[in-house]
C-alpha angles and dihedrals in degrees: 000000000000121000137210103033103175113102092227093052102047123097111235090230095049112143093237089064090064094078124104094245130053127183117201114191145168112253093245094047092062091052095042098054125054094207092058095046090049091055090062092046090051091056099256116146109262125169122186140195144159119231091195098054102029129064104269093209091056092046091049092049092049093048090052090052091047093050092051092052106034121097091205113127093178115063126175123188123199128185136161115267094251113111094235088064096054092083088083089063092050093045092050093048090051093045092052091048092048091049090066091226113143098178097069117119102204124183125187128207143172128215114220113233099220099042105022086229118153118230134170115274111242110198113233094012117123116173134188093264091056093050092047092048090051091050092049091048100044106018130240121314116255 
């Protein structure tokens, strides 16, 4: 089993980053969707982080180091649908671009809060479900 799993704790040259596939996920996404949690249990490489509770600059810097060192050509990113979580998508896109690698097949997804269903991430799209999930999670704005 892979350890550590937190983006901020992994070493960019860790042996588990030398696989062809890498899953990057928000902490909550792994716990909210059985398919994602089973990947980790099966031994697939999964690294997780939280853009709300962790320093985004440190997460971004670590993702850039990981992208420069990983041999993964297939990268999948999963976050919760809430807008605060979408930073992981943007950070990963930027880290891949900054790595200079052109052979990376990256796919981006969201996990719906109510159903746990996985859907494609559409940059810049915020729907009513996302807003409601954000309100339930963090309360109304004052």
